[in-house]
Every structure is written in structure tokens, then in C-alpha cells.
PDB file of N, CA and C in Angstrom:
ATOM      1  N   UNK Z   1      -3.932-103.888   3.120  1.00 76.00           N
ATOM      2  CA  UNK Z   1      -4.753-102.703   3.027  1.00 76.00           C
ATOM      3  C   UNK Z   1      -6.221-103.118   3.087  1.00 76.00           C
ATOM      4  N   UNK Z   2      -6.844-102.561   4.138  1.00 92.00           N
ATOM      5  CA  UNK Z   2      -8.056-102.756   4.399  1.00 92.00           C
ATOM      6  C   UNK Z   2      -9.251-101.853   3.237  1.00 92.00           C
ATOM      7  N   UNK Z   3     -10.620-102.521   3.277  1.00 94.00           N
ATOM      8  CA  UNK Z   3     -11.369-101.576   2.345  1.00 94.00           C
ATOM      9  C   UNK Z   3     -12.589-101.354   3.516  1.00 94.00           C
ATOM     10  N   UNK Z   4     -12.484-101.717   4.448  1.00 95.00           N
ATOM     11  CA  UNK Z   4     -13.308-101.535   5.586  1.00 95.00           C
ATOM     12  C   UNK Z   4     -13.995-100.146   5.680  1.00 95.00           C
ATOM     13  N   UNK Z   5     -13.032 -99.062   5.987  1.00 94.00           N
ATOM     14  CA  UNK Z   5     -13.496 -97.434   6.392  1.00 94.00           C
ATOM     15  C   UNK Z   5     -14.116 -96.830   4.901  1.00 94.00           C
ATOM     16  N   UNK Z   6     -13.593 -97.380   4.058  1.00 96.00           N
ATOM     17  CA  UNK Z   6     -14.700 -96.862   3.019  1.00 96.00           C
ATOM     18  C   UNK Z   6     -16.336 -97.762   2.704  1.00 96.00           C
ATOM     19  N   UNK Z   7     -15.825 -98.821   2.851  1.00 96.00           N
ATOM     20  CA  UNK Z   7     -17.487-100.005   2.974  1.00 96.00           C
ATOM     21  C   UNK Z   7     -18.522 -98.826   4.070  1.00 96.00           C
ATOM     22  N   UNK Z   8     -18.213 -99.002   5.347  1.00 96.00           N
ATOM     23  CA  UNK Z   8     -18.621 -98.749   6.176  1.00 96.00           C
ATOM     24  C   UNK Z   8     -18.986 -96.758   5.713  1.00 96.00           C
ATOM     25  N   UNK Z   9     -18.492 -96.293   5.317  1.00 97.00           N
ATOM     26  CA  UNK Z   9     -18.763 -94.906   4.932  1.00 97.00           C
ATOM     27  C   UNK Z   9     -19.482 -94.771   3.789  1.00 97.00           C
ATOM     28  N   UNK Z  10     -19.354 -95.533   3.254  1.00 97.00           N
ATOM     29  CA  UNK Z  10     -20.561 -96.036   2.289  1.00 97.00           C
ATOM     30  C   UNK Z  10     -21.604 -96.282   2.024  1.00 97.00           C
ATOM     31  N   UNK Z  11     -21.952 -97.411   3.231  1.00 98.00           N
ATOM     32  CA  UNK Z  11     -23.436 -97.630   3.392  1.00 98.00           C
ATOM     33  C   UNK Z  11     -24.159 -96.813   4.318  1.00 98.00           C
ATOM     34  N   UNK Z  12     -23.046 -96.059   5.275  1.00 98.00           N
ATOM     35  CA  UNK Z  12     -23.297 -94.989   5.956  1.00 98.00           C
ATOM     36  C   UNK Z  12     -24.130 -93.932   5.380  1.00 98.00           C
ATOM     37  N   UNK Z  13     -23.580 -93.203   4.072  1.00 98.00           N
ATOM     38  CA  UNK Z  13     -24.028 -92.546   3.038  1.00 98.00           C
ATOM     39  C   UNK Z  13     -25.804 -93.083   2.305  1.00 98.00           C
ATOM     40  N   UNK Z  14     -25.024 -94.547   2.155  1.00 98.00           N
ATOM     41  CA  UNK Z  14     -26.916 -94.737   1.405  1.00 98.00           C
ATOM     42  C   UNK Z  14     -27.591 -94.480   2.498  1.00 98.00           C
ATOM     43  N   UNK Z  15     -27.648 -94.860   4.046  1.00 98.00           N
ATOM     44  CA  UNK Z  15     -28.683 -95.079   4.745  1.00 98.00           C
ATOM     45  C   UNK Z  15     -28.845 -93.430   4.712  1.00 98.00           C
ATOM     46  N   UNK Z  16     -28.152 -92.346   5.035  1.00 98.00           N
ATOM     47  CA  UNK Z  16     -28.702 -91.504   4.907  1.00 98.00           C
ATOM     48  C   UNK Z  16     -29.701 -90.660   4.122  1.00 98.00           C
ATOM     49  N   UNK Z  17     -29.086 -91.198   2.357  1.00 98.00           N
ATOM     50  CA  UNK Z  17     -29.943 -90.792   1.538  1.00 98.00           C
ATOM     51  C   UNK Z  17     -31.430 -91.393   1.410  1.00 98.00           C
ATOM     52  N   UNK Z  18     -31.170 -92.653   2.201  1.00 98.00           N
ATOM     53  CA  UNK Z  18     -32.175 -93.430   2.219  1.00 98.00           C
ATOM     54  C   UNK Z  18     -33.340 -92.891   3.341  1.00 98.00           C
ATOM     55  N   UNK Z  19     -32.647 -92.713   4.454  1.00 98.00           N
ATOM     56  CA  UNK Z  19     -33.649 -91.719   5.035  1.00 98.00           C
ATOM     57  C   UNK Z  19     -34.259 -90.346   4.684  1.00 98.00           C
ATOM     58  N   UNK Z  20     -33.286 -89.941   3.779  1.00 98.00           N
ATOM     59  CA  UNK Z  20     -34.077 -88.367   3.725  1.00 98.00           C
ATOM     60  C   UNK Z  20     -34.874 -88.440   2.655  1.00 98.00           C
ATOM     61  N   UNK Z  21     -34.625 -89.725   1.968  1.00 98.00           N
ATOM     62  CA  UNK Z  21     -35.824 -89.628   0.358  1.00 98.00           C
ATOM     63  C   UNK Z  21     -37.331 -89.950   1.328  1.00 98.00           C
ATOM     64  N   UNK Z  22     -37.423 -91.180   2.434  1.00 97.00           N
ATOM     65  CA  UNK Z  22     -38.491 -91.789   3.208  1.00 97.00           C
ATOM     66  C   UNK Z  22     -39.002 -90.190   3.820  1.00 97.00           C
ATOM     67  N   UNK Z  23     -38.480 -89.199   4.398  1.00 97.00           N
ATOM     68  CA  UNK Z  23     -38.940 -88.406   5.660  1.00 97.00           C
ATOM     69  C   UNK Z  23     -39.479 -87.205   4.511  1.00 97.00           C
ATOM     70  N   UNK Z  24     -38.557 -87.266   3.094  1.00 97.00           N
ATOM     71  CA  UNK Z  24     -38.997 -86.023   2.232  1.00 97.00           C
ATOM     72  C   UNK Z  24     -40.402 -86.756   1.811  1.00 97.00           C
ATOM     73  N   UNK Z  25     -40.667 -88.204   1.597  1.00 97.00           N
ATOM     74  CA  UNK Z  25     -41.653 -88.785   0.784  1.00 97.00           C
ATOM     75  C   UNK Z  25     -43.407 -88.361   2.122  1.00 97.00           C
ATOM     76  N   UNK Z  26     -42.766 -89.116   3.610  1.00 97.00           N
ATOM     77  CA  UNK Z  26     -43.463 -88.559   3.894  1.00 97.00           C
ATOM     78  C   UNK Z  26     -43.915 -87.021   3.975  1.00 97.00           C
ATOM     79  N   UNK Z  27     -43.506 -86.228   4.185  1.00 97.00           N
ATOM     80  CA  UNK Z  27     -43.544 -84.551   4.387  1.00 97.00           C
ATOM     81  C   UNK Z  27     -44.687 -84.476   2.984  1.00 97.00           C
ATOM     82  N   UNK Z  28     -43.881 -84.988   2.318  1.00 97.00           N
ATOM     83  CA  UNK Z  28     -45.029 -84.685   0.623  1.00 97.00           C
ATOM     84  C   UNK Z  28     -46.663 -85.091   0.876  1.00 97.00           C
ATOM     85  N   UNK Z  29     -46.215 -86.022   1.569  1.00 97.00           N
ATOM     86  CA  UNK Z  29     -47.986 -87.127   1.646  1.00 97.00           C
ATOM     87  C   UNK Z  29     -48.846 -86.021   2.408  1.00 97.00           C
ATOM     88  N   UNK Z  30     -47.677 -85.876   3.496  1.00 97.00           N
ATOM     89  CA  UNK Z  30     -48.478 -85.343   5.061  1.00 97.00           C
ATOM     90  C   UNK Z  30     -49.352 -83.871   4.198  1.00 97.00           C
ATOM     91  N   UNK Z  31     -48.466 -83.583   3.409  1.00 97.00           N
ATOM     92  CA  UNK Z  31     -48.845 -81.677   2.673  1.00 97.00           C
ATOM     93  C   UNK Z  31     -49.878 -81.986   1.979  1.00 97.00           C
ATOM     94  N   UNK Z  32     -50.199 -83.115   0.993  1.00 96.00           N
ATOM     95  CA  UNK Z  32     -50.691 -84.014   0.223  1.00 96.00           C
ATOM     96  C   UNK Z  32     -52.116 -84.066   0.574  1.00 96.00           C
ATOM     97  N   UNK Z  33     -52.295 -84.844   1.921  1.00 97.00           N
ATOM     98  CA  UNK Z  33     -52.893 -85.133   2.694  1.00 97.00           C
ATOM     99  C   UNK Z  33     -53.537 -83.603   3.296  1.00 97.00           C
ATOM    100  N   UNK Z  34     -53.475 -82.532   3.691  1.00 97.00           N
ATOM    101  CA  UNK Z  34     -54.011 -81.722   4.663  1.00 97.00           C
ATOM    102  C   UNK Z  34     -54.358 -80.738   3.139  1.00 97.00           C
ATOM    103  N   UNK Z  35     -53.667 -80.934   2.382  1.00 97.00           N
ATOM    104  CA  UNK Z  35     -54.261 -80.017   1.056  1.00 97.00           C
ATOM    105  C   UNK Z  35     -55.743 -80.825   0.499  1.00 97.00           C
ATOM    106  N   UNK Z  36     -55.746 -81.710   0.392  1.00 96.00           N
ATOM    107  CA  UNK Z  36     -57.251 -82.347   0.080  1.00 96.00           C
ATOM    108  C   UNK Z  36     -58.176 -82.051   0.939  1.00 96.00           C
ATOM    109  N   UNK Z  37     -57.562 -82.229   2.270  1.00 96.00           N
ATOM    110  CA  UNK Z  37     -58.793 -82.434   3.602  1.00 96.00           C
ATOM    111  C   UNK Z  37     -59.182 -81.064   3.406  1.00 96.00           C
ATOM    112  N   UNK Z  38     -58.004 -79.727   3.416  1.00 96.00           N
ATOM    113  CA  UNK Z  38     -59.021 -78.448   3.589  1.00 96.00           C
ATOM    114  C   UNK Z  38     -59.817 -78.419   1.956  1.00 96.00           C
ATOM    115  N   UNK Z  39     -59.423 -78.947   0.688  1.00 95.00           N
ATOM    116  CA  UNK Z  39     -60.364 -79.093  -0.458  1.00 95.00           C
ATOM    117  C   UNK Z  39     -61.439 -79.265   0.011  1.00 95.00           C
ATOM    118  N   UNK Z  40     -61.488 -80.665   0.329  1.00 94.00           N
ATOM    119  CA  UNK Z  40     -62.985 -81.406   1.079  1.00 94.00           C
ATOM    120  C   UNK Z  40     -63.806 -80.448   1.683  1.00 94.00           C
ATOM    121  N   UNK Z  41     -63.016 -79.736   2.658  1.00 94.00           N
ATOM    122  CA  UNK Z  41     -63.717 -79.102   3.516  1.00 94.00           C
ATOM    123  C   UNK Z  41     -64.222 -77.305   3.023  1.00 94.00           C
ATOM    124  N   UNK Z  42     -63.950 -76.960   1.767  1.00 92.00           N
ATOM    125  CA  UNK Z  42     -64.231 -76.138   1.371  1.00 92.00           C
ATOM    126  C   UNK Z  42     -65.296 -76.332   0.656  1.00 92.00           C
ATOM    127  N   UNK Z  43     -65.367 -77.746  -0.238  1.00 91.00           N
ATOM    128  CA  UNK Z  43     -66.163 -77.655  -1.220  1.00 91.00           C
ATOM    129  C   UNK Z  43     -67.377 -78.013  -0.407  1.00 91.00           C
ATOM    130  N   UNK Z  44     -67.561 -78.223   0.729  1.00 91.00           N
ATOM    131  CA  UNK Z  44     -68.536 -79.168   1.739  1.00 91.00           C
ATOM    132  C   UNK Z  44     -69.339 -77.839   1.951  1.00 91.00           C
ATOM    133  N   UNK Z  45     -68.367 -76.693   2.319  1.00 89.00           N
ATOM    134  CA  UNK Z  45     -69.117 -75.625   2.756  1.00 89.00           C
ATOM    135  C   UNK Z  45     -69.558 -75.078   2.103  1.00 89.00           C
ATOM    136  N   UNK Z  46     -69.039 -75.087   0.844  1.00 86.00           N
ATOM    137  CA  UNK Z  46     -69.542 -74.023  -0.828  1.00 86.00           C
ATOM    138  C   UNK Z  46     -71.319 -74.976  -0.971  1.00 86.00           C
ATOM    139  N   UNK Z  47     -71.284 -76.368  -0.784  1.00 84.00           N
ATOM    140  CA  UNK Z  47     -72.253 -77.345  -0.843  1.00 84.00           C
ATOM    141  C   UNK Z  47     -73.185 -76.740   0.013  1.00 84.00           C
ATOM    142  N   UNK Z  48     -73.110 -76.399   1.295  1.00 85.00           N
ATOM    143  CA  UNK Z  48     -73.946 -76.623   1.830  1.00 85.00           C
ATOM    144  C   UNK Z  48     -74.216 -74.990   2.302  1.00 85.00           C
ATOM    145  N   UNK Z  49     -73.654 -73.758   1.820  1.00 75.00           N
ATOM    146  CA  UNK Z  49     -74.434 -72.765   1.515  1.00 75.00           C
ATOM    147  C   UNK Z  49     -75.373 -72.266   1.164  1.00 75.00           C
ATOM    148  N   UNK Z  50     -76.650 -71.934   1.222  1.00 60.00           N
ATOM    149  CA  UNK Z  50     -77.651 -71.784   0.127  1.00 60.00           C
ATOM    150  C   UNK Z  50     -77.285 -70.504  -0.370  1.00 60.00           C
ATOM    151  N   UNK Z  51     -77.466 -70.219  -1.581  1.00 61.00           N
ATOM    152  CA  UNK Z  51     -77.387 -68.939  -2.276  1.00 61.00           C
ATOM    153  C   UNK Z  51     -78.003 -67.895  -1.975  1.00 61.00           C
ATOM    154  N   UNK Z  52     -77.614 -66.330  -1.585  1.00 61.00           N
ATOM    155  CA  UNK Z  52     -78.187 -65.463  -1.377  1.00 61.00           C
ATOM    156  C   UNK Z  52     -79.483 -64.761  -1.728  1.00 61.00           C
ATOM    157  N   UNK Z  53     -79.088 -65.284  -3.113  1.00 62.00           N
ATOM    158  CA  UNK Z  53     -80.277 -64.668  -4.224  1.00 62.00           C
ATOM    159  C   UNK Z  53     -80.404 -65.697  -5.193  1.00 62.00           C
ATOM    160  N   UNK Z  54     -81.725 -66.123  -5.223  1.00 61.00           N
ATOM    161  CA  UNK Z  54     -82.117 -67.287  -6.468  1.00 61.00           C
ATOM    162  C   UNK Z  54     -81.918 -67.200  -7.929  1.00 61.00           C
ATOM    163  N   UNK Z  55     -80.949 -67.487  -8.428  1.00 64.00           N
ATOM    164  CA  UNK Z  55     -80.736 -67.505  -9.634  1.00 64.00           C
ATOM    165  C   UNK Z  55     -81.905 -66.844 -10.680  1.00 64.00           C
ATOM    166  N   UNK Z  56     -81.493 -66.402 -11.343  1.00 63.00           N
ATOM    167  CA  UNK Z  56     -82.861 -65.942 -12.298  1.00 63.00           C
ATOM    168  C   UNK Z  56     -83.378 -66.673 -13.484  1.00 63.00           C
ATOM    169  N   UNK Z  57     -83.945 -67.203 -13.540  1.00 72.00           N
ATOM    170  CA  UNK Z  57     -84.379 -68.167 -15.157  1.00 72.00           C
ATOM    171  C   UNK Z  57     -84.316 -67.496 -16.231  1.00 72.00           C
ATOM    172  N   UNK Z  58     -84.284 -65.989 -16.567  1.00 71.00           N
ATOM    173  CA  UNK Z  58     -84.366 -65.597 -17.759  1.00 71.00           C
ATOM    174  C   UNK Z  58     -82.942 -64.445 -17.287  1.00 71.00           C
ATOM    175  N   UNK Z  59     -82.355 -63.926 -18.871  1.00 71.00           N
ATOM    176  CA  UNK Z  59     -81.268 -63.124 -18.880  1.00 71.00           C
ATOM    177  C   UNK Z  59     -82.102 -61.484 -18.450  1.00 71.00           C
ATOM    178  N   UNK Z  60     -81.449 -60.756 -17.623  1.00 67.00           N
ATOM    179  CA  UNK Z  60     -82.348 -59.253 -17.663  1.00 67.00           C
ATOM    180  C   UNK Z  60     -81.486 -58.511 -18.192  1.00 67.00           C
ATOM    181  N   UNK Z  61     -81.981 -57.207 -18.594  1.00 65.00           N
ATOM    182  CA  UNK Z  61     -81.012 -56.029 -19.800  1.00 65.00           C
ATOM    183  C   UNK Z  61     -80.343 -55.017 -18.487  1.00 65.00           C
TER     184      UNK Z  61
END
């Protein structure tokens, strides 16, 4: 009795899980990644807005 078709279905199995943890890990980065860049790119523009109206130095009623 061979243990062959289960070995082989086996590591069959890890490589798969093994790929989908790598392709889920990337997907995370890639989301990761384009969620900062538009951060960056929001706070760049909030930066480099000038304000409509100049703040006021004193409180008014």
C-alpha cells in the first residue's frame, strides 16, 4: 500500500494555501499602499490651499 496519492495531495493543498495567503498578503499591501498615496495626496492639497478668510485673532459675539 502506497502513501504516494495522499503525500502528493498534500503538498498540493499547502502550495495552495500557500499561494493564496502570498496573493491575499499582496492585495492588502497593494490597498495599503494606494490608501496612503491618496492620504498624501490629500493632505498635500489641504497644505497647499490658502484659506478663504484669515483667521481672526480675537473671538467676535
Amino acid at each position: 500500500m502506497t502513501h504516494l496519492p495522499f503525500i502528493i495531495a498534500a503538498f498540493a493543498v499547502f502550495v495552495l494555501v500557500l499561494a493564496a495567503d502570498a496573493l491575499g498578503t499582496r492585495l492588502r499591501l497593494r490597498a495599503a499602499r494606494r490608501q496612503a498615496l491618496q492620504r498624501q495626496q490629500r493632505q498635500r492639497a489641504r497644505d497647499t490651499q490658502a484659506p478663504a478668510t484669515p483667521l481672526a485673532t480675537e473671538l467676535s459675539r
